[in-house]
Amino acid sequence: MRPKQWAKNALLALAPLAAGVLFQPTVLLEVVLGIIAFSLTSSGGYIVNDLLDIESDKLHPKKRFRPIPSGEFPARIAWPTAIVLLVAPAGIAAAFGFFTFAGVLIAYVIIQLSYCIWLKHQPVIDIIIVASGFVLRAVAGAAIVGVPITQWFILVISSGSLFMVAGKRYSEKVESVGKEQSHTRKTLNLYSLGYLRFVWTVAATLTMLSYGLWAFDLNGGTSIGSIISVFPFGTALLLYAYDIERGEASAPEDVVLKDVRLLVCGAIWAALFLLSVLARQYGWQVPNLS
């Protein structure tokens, strides 16, 4: 079920936070329940992926120790467990009236099953599909509490997700040089380091531009917090790009949690982002100096 991957589901809190409603008791409860639902659903996808790759994972130096390929979690139990995890959260959400959120979960399940069965073997498409998982998490957060999402939100999340996924593939490619037969990701042999560097560079540029446009969006109400937040955001982006270039970003969750500089930049950005949200909510705008 890969509990370490559940941290990704914190993305469900972004849209409610950006809308300034996250800390309302009812909204916070809905977001927490949404995170739990998405964690269970994604876990079902991880189990299916391991079941389909069980033979190749047995030959992998690291993946062979996972519960399914090692035999610790038998396939006869894993299959029904995966089905329940993939179906139950969306069904329960729909039963309680969260139809849009349930629809996002269903879309995620369909995409993940398509990825596990076929799309993960298609170059370029595999990167886009993995990145879409992050986008759907962010959209799910907006859906469960019923808040609108802006074009800037979608642009930053989409390009940022593509940046992380392409960077992950780049690092995996760097690690695989000279030992092409030791990994199970078939598409990795179809990518060149130059192409992957191009993708994550373009994605990083688009992420920074999109965030900057949001920060200086006069129609939305520019605040001191939103302007200053560009600096820790950009610094974190550059630090992560440095880890990618060194081939150390094959496990993004480990990079973020182990890099103190990234954590500090993230904390500063979060504080400034919250300040900017409050500023926009209460009309604290930067005066026009022109």
Coordinates of C-alpha atoms in Angstrom, one line a residue:
M1 CA 0.0 0.0 0.0
R2 CA 3.1 2.2 0.2
P3 CA 2.3 4.5 3.1
K4 CA 5.3 6.7 2.2
Q5 CA 3.4 7.7 -1.0
W6 CA 0.4 8.9 1.0
A7 CA 2.1 12.3 1.6
K8 CA 1.2 13.2 -2.0
N9 CA -2.4 13.3 -1.0
A10 CA -1.7 16.5 1.1
L11 CA -2.3 18.1 -2.3
L12 CA -6.0 17.9 -1.6
A13 CA -5.6 20.7 0.9
L14 CA -4.2 23.1 -1.6
A15 CA -7.4 24.4 -3.3
P16 CA -9.2 24.9 0.0
L17 CA -6.2 26.6 1.4
A18 CA -5.9 28.9 -1.6
A19 CA -9.6 29.7 -1.3
G20 CA -9.1 30.6 2.4
V21 CA -11.6 28.1 3.7
L22 CA -9.3 25.2 4.8
F23 CA -9.4 26.0 8.6
Q24 CA -13.2 26.0 8.8
P25 CA -14.0 22.9 10.9
T26 CA -16.4 21.3 8.4
V27 CA -14.1 21.9 5.4
L28 CA -11.0 20.6 7.3
L29 CA -12.9 17.4 8.2
E30 CA -14.0 16.9 4.6
V31 CA -10.4 17.4 3.4
V32 CA -9.1 14.9 5.9
L33 CA -11.7 12.4 4.9
G34 CA -10.8 13.1 1.2
I35 CA -7.1 12.5 1.9
I36 CA -8.0 9.1 3.6
A37 CA -10.2 8.2 0.6
F38 CA -7.5 9.1 -1.9
S39 CA -4.8 7.2 0.1
L40 CA -6.9 4.0 0.1
T41 CA -7.8 4.4 -3.6
S42 CA -4.2 5.0 -4.7
S43 CA -3.1 2.0 -2.5
G44 CA -5.4 -0.2 -4.6
G45 CA -3.6 1.1 -7.7
Y46 CA -0.2 0.3 -6.2
I47 CA -1.3 -3.2 -5.4
V48 CA -2.6 -3.8 -8.9
N49 CA 0.7 -2.5 -10.3
D50 CA 2.7 -4.9 -8.2
L51 CA 0.5 -7.8 -9.1
L52 CA 0.9 -7.2 -12.8
D53 CA 4.7 -6.7 -12.4
I54 CA 5.2 -9.6 -10.0
E55 CA 7.5 -11.6 -12.2
S56 CA 9.8 -8.8 -13.3
D57 CA 9.8 -7.4 -9.7
K58 CA 11.2 -10.7 -8.4
L59 CA 14.3 -10.1 -10.6
H60 CA 14.7 -6.5 -9.4
P61 CA 17.4 -5.9 -6.7
K62 CA 15.1 -3.7 -4.6
K63 CA 11.6 -4.4 -5.7
R64 CA 11.9 -8.1 -5.0
F65 CA 11.7 -7.3 -1.3
R66 CA 8.2 -5.7 -1.7
P67 CA 5.4 -7.7 0.1
I68 CA 3.8 -9.1 -3.1
P69 CA 6.9 -10.3 -5.2
S70 CA 8.5 -11.6 -2.0
G71 CA 5.4 -13.7 -1.3
E72 CA 4.7 -12.1 2.1
F73 CA 1.3 -10.8 0.7
P74 CA -0.1 -13.6 -1.4
A75 CA -1.7 -12.7 -4.7
R76 CA -4.9 -14.6 -3.8
I77 CA -5.5 -12.0 -1.0
A78 CA -3.9 -9.0 -2.8
W79 CA -6.4 -9.1 -5.8
P80 CA -9.6 -8.8 -3.7
T81 CA -7.9 -6.3 -1.5
A82 CA -7.0 -4.1 -4.5
I83 CA -10.6 -4.3 -5.9
V84 CA -12.1 -3.2 -2.6
L85 CA -9.7 -0.3 -2.2
L86 CA -10.3 0.9 -5.8
V87 CA -14.1 0.7 -5.6
A88 CA -15.2 1.4 -2.0
P89 CA -13.9 5.0 -1.5
A90 CA -15.7 6.3 -4.6
G91 CA -18.9 4.3 -3.7
I92 CA -18.9 5.7 -0.1
A93 CA -18.3 9.2 -1.3
A94 CA -21.2 9.0 -3.8
A95 CA -23.4 7.5 -1.1
F96 CA -22.8 10.6 1.1
G97 CA -23.5 13.0 -1.7
F98 CA -20.0 13.9 -2.8
F99 CA -20.7 13.1 -6.4
T100 CA -18.0 15.3 -8.0
F101 CA -15.3 14.0 -5.6
A102 CA -16.5 10.5 -6.4
G103 CA -16.2 11.3 -10.1
V104 CA -12.6 12.4 -9.6
L105 CA -11.8 9.2 -7.8
I106 CA -13.4 7.1 -10.6
A107 CA -11.4 9.0 -13.2
Y108 CA -8.2 8.4 -11.1
V109 CA -9.0 4.7 -11.0
I110 CA -9.6 4.4 -14.7
I111 CA -6.4 6.3 -15.5
Q112 CA -4.3 4.2 -13.0
L113 CA -5.6 0.9 -14.3
S114 CA -4.9 2.0 -17.9
Y115 CA -1.4 3.0 -16.8
C116 CA -0.8 -0.3 -15.0
I117 CA -2.0 -2.4 -17.9
W118 CA -0.7 -0.5 -20.9
L119 CA 0.1 3.2 -20.7
K120 CA 3.2 2.8 -18.5
H121 CA 4.9 1.2 -21.5
Q122 CA 4.2 4.1 -23.8
P123 CA 7.0 6.8 -23.8
V124 CA 6.0 10.4 -23.1
I125 CA 2.4 9.2 -22.3
D126 CA 3.7 7.5 -19.1
I127 CA 5.1 10.7 -17.8
I128 CA 1.9 12.6 -18.5
I129 CA -0.2 10.0 -16.9
V130 CA 1.8 9.9 -13.7
A131 CA 1.8 13.8 -13.6
S132 CA -2.0 13.7 -14.0
G133 CA -2.3 11.8 -10.7
F134 CA -1.0 14.9 -8.9
V135 CA -3.4 17.2 -10.8
L136 CA -6.3 15.0 -10.0
R137 CA -5.4 15.1 -6.3
A138 CA -5.5 18.9 -6.3
V139 CA -8.7 18.9 -8.3
A140 CA -10.2 16.4 -5.8
G141 CA -9.5 18.8 -2.9
A142 CA -11.5 21.5 -4.7
A143 CA -14.3 19.0 -5.6
I144 CA -14.9 17.7 -2.1
V145 CA -15.4 21.2 -0.5
G146 CA -16.9 22.8 -3.6
V147 CA -14.5 25.7 -4.2
P148 CA -13.6 27.0 -7.7
I149 CA -10.1 26.6 -9.1
T150 CA -8.3 29.3 -11.1
Q151 CA -6.3 28.9 -14.3
W152 CA -3.2 29.8 -12.4
F153 CA -3.8 26.9 -9.9
I154 CA -4.2 24.4 -12.8
L155 CA -1.1 25.7 -14.6
V156 CA 1.1 25.6 -11.5
I157 CA -0.1 22.2 -10.4
S158 CA 0.1 20.7 -14.0
S159 CA 3.6 22.1 -14.8
G160 CA 4.9 21.4 -11.4
S161 CA 3.8 17.8 -11.5
L162 CA 5.4 17.4 -14.9
F163 CA 8.6 18.8 -13.6
M164 CA 8.7 16.3 -10.7
V165 CA 7.8 13.3 -12.8
A166 CA 10.3 14.1 -15.6
G167 CA 12.9 14.8 -13.0
K168 CA 12.2 11.4 -11.4
R169 CA 12.6 9.7 -14.8
Y170 CA 15.8 11.6 -15.4
S171 CA 17.3 10.5 -12.1
E172 CA 16.2 6.9 -12.8
K173 CA 17.9 7.1 -16.1
V174 CA 21.1 8.4 -14.5
E175 CA 21.0 5.6 -12.0
S176 CA 20.4 3.0 -14.7
V177 CA 23.4 4.0 -16.9
G178 CA 25.6 0.9 -17.3
K179 CA 23.0 -1.5 -15.9
E180 CA 20.1 -1.3 -18.3
Q181 CA 18.8 -4.7 -17.5
S182 CA 18.5 -4.2 -13.8
H183 CA 15.3 -2.1 -13.8
T184 CA 11.8 -3.0 -14.8
R185 CA 10.7 0.3 -16.3
K186 CA 10.8 -0.6 -20.0
T187 CA 10.2 3.0 -21.3
L188 CA 13.4 4.2 -19.6
N189 CA 15.5 2.7 -22.4
L190 CA 13.5 4.7 -24.9
Y191 CA 14.4 8.1 -23.3
S192 CA 17.7 10.0 -23.6
L193 CA 19.0 12.1 -20.8
G194 CA 18.9 15.1 -23.2
Y195 CA 15.2 14.6 -23.8
L196 CA 14.3 14.2 -20.2
R197 CA 16.4 17.2 -19.2
F198 CA 14.5 19.2 -21.9
V199 CA 11.1 18.1 -20.5
W200 CA 11.9 19.0 -16.9
T201 CA 13.6 22.2 -17.8
V202 CA 10.5 23.4 -19.8
A203 CA 8.2 22.2 -17.0
A204 CA 10.2 24.1 -14.4
T205 CA 10.2 27.3 -16.5
L206 CA 6.4 27.0 -17.0
T207 CA 5.9 26.4 -13.2
M208 CA 7.9 29.5 -12.3
L209 CA 6.2 31.7 -14.8
S210 CA 2.7 30.5 -13.8
Y211 CA 3.4 31.0 -10.2
G212 CA 4.8 34.4 -10.8
L213 CA 1.8 35.4 -12.9
W214 CA -0.5 34.3 -10.0
A215 CA 1.6 36.3 -7.5
F216 CA 1.4 39.5 -9.6
D217 CA -2.2 39.0 -10.7
L218 CA -3.6 42.5 -10.1
N219 CA -7.1 41.3 -10.8
G220 CA -6.9 38.8 -8.0
G221 CA -5.4 41.4 -5.6
T222 CA -1.6 41.4 -5.4
S223 CA -0.2 41.3 -1.8
I224 CA 3.2 41.6 -0.2
G225 CA 2.9 38.0 0.8
S226 CA 2.3 36.7 -2.7
I227 CA 5.1 38.8 -4.2
I228 CA 7.7 37.7 -1.6
S229 CA 6.6 34.1 -1.8
V230 CA 8.0 34.0 -5.3
F231 CA 11.5 33.9 -3.9
P232 CA 11.3 30.8 -1.6
F233 CA 9.2 29.1 -4.3
G234 CA 11.8 29.8 -6.9
T235 CA 14.7 28.8 -4.6
A236 CA 13.0 25.5 -3.8
L237 CA 12.5 24.9 -7.5
L238 CA 16.2 25.5 -8.2
L239 CA 17.3 23.3 -5.2
Y240 CA 15.1 20.4 -6.5
A241 CA 16.5 20.9 -10.0
Y242 CA 20.0 20.6 -8.6
D243 CA 19.0 17.2 -7.0
I244 CA 17.6 16.1 -10.4
E245 CA 20.7 17.1 -12.3
R246 CA 22.8 15.0 -9.9
G247 CA 20.5 12.0 -10.4
E248 CA 19.2 12.0 -6.8
A249 CA 15.5 12.6 -7.4
S250 CA 14.3 9.1 -8.3
A251 CA 12.3 9.1 -5.0
P252 CA 10.8 12.7 -4.7
E253 CA 9.3 12.0 -1.3
D254 CA 12.8 11.1 0.1
V255 CA 14.4 14.1 -1.5
V256 CA 12.0 16.5 0.1
L257 CA 12.0 15.0 3.5
K258 CA 15.8 14.7 3.7
D259 CA 16.8 18.0 2.3
V260 CA 16.8 20.6 5.1
R261 CA 17.1 23.5 2.6
L262 CA 14.0 22.3 0.8
L263 CA 12.1 22.0 4.0
V264 CA 13.1 25.5 5.1
C265 CA 12.1 27.0 1.8
G266 CA 8.9 25.1 1.9
A267 CA 8.1 26.3 5.4
I268 CA 8.8 30.0 4.4
W269 CA 6.8 29.6 1.3
A270 CA 3.8 28.1 3.2
A271 CA 3.8 31.0 5.6
L272 CA 3.9 33.6 2.9
F273 CA 1.3 31.7 0.8
L274 CA -1.0 31.7 3.8
L275 CA -0.4 35.4 4.3
S276 CA -1.1 36.1 0.7
V277 CA -4.4 34.1 0.9
L278 CA -5.5 36.1 3.9
A279 CA -4.4 39.3 2.2
R280 CA -6.5 38.6 -0.8
Q281 CA -9.4 37.5 1.3
Y282 CA -9.4 40.7 3.4
G283 CA -8.3 43.1 0.6
W284 CA -4.8 43.8 1.8
Q285 CA -3.3 44.8 -1.5
V286 CA -0.1 46.3 -2.7
P287 CA -0.6 50.0 -3.4
N288 CA -0.3 51.1 -7.1
L289 CA 3.0 53.0 -7.3
S290 CA 2.8 53.8 -11.0

